[in-house]
PDB file of C-alpha atoms in Angstrom:
ATOM      1  CA  SER D   1      -9.375   3.764  -4.893  1.00 75.00           C
ATOM      2  CA  ARG D   2      -5.880   3.090  -6.772  1.00 79.00           C
ATOM      3  CA  GLU D   3      -3.980   4.280  -4.116  1.00 89.00           C
ATOM      4  CA  ASP D   4      -5.382   2.017  -2.074  1.00 88.00           C
ATOM      5  CA  PHE D   5      -5.761  -0.394  -4.715  1.00 84.00           C
ATOM      6  CA  GLY D   6      -1.538  -0.134  -5.271  1.00 89.00           C
ATOM      7  CA  ARG D   7      -1.036  -0.176  -1.343  1.00 93.00           C
ATOM      8  CA  TRP D   8      -2.900  -3.444  -1.016  1.00 87.00           C
ATOM      9  CA  TYR D   9      -1.122  -4.782  -4.049  1.00 87.00           C
ATOM     10  CA  ALA D  10       2.743  -3.842  -2.907  1.00 93.00           C
ATOM     11  CA  GLY D  11       1.200  -5.567   0.509  1.00 92.00           C
ATOM     12  CA  VAL D  12       0.704  -8.896  -1.901  1.00 89.00           C
ATOM     13  CA  LEU D  13       3.646  -9.035  -3.849  1.00 89.00           C
ATOM     14  CA  ALA D  14       5.894  -8.808  -1.128  1.00 93.00           C
ATOM     15  CA  ALA D  15       4.387 -11.375   0.902  1.00 94.00           C
ATOM     16  CA  VAL D  16       4.263 -13.875  -1.813  1.00 95.00           C
ATOM     17  CA  ALA D  17       6.877 -15.600  -3.565  1.00 95.00           C
ATOM     18  CA  THR D  18       5.070 -17.781  -6.249  1.00 95.00           C
ATOM     19  CA  ALA D  19       1.304 -17.585  -7.486  1.00 94.00           C
ATOM     20  CA  SER D  20      -0.748 -19.341  -9.677  1.00 96.00           C
ATOM     21  CA  HIS D  21      -4.070 -18.508 -11.197  1.00 95.00           C
ATOM     22  CA  LYS D  22      -6.221 -21.639 -12.893  1.00 98.00           C
ATOM     23  CA  ILE D  23     -10.140 -20.233 -14.237  1.00 97.00           C
ATOM     24  CA  HIS D  24     -12.684 -22.384 -14.198  1.00 98.00           C
ATOM     25  CA  LYS D  25     -15.248 -20.153 -15.791  1.00 98.00           C
ATOM     26  CA  LEU D  26     -15.692 -16.866 -17.184  1.00 98.00           C
ATOM     27  CA  GLU D  27     -18.985 -15.009 -17.778  1.00 98.00           C
ATOM     28  CA  VAL D  28     -19.049 -11.700 -19.874  1.00 98.00           C
ATOM     29  CA  THR D  29     -22.098  -9.615 -19.174  1.00 98.00           C
ATOM     30  CA  PRO D  30     -23.037  -6.277 -21.355  1.00 96.00           C
ATOM     31  CA  ASP D  31     -23.771  -3.812 -18.218  1.00 94.00           C
ATOM     32  CA  GLY D  32     -24.535  -0.138 -20.081  1.00 92.00           C
ATOM     33  CA  ASP D  33     -21.896   1.381 -20.760  1.00 92.00           C
ATOM     34  CA  GLY D  34     -19.483  -1.647 -19.947  1.00 95.00           C
ATOM     35  CA  SER D  35     -19.856  -5.008 -18.894  1.00 97.00           C
ATOM     36  CA  ARG D  36     -19.797  -7.554 -15.509  1.00 98.00           C
ATOM     37  CA  VAL D  37     -17.056 -10.087 -15.416  1.00 98.00           C
ATOM     38  CA  LYS D  38     -17.066 -12.450 -13.625  1.00 98.00           C
ATOM     39  CA  LEU D  39     -14.312 -15.211 -12.766  1.00 97.00           C
ATOM     40  CA  TYR D  40     -14.258 -18.967 -11.234  1.00 98.00           C
ATOM     41  CA  VAL D  41     -10.603 -19.366 -10.114  1.00 97.00           C
ATOM     42  CA  THR D  42      -8.434 -21.414  -7.600  1.00 97.00           C
ATOM     43  CA  TRP D  43      -5.931 -19.045  -6.543  1.00 95.00           C
ATOM     44  CA  ARG D  44      -2.862 -20.565  -5.267  1.00 97.00           C
ATOM     45  CA  ALA D  45       0.225 -19.356  -3.361  1.00 96.00           C
ATOM     46  CA  THR D  46       3.825 -19.632  -1.669  1.00 97.00           C
ATOM     47  CA  THR D  47       4.323 -17.186   1.122  1.00 96.00           C
ATOM     48  CA  VAL D  48       8.126 -15.426   1.306  1.00 96.00           C
ATOM     49  CA  LYS D  49       8.078 -17.810   4.815  1.00 96.00           C
ATOM     50  CA  GLY D  50       7.718 -21.234   3.050  1.00 96.00           C
ATOM     51  CA  ALA D  51       3.430 -21.578   3.306  1.00 97.00           C
ATOM     52  CA  LYS D  52       1.358 -23.309   1.355  1.00 97.00           C
ATOM     53  CA  LEU D  53      -1.765 -21.422   0.851  1.00 96.00           C
ATOM     54  CA  ALA D  54      -5.199 -21.931  -1.823  1.00 97.00           C
ATOM     55  CA  PHE D  55      -8.300 -20.259  -2.271  1.00 95.00           C
ATOM     56  CA  HIS D  56     -11.265 -21.021  -4.652  1.00 97.00           C
ATOM     57  CA  VAL D  57     -12.789 -17.446  -5.300  1.00 97.00           C
ATOM     58  CA  VAL D  58     -15.203 -15.716  -7.272  1.00 98.00           C
ATOM     59  CA  GLN D  59     -13.810 -13.094  -9.066  1.00 96.00           C
ATOM     60  CA  GLU D  60     -16.326  -9.631 -10.367  1.00 97.00           C
ATOM     61  CA  TRP D  61     -15.101  -7.267 -12.257  1.00 96.00           C
ATOM     62  CA  ARG D  62     -17.233  -3.875 -14.039  1.00 97.00           C
ATOM     63  CA  VAL D  63     -15.057  -3.029 -16.885  1.00 97.00           C
ATOM     64  CA  VAL D  64     -15.816  -0.009 -19.218  1.00 97.00           C
ATOM     65  CA  ARG D  65     -14.107   1.206 -22.257  1.00 95.00           C
ATOM     66  CA  ASP D  66     -12.021   4.594 -21.398  1.00 94.00           C
ATOM     67  CA  ALA D  67     -13.496   7.358 -23.805  1.00 93.00           C
ATOM     68  CA  ALA D  68      -9.853   9.124 -24.157  1.00 95.00           C
ATOM     69  CA  THR D  69      -7.798   5.569 -24.997  1.00 95.00           C
ATOM     70  CA  GLY D  70     -10.059   2.867 -26.409  1.00 93.00           C
ATOM     71  CA  ARG D  71      -8.413  -0.119 -23.721  1.00 95.00           C
ATOM     72  CA  LEU D  72     -11.107  -1.510 -21.305  1.00 94.00           C
ATOM     73  CA  VAL D  73      -9.683  -0.063 -17.492  1.00 93.00           C
ATOM     74  CA  ILE D  74     -11.927  -2.075 -14.332  1.00 93.00           C
ATOM     75  CA  THR D  75     -13.396   0.689 -12.766  1.00 93.00           C
ATOM     76  CA  ARG D  76     -14.744  -2.094  -9.627  1.00 93.00           C
ATOM     77  CA  TYR D  77     -13.028  -5.037  -8.773  1.00 91.00           C
ATOM     78  CA  THR D  78     -14.173  -8.104  -5.701  1.00 93.00           C
ATOM     79  CA  VAL D  79     -13.450 -10.906  -4.321  1.00 93.00           C
ATOM     80  CA  ARG D  80     -15.597 -13.486  -3.165  1.00 96.00           C
ATOM     81  CA  VAL D  81     -13.769 -17.191  -1.086  1.00 95.00           C
ATOM     82  CA  LEU D  82     -16.253 -19.727  -2.254  1.00 94.00           C
TER      83      LEU D  82
END
C-alpha cells in the first residue's frame, strides 16, 4: 500500500545520508494496459552512522497510466538483491 511504502521510505531517509543509483540495463515490456519495467542497478549509500553499503539489484515495476490525470503510476515495485 502507499502507507506501507511511505513508512519504508521514511525509514530509508532517516538511515541514509547519501545514496546513488547507477542503471546498468533497462528493459520495458508492454503488458496489457501498462508496462513492466526492469532495471538492473548498483545502489551505493553511506548511512548516517558512516557505514558504506553497495548492492547490485534488479528493480521490477508495473506501471499504468492514470485515467484521470494521464500520469504514469507505479502499481507494483519489487527489488531483488543479486
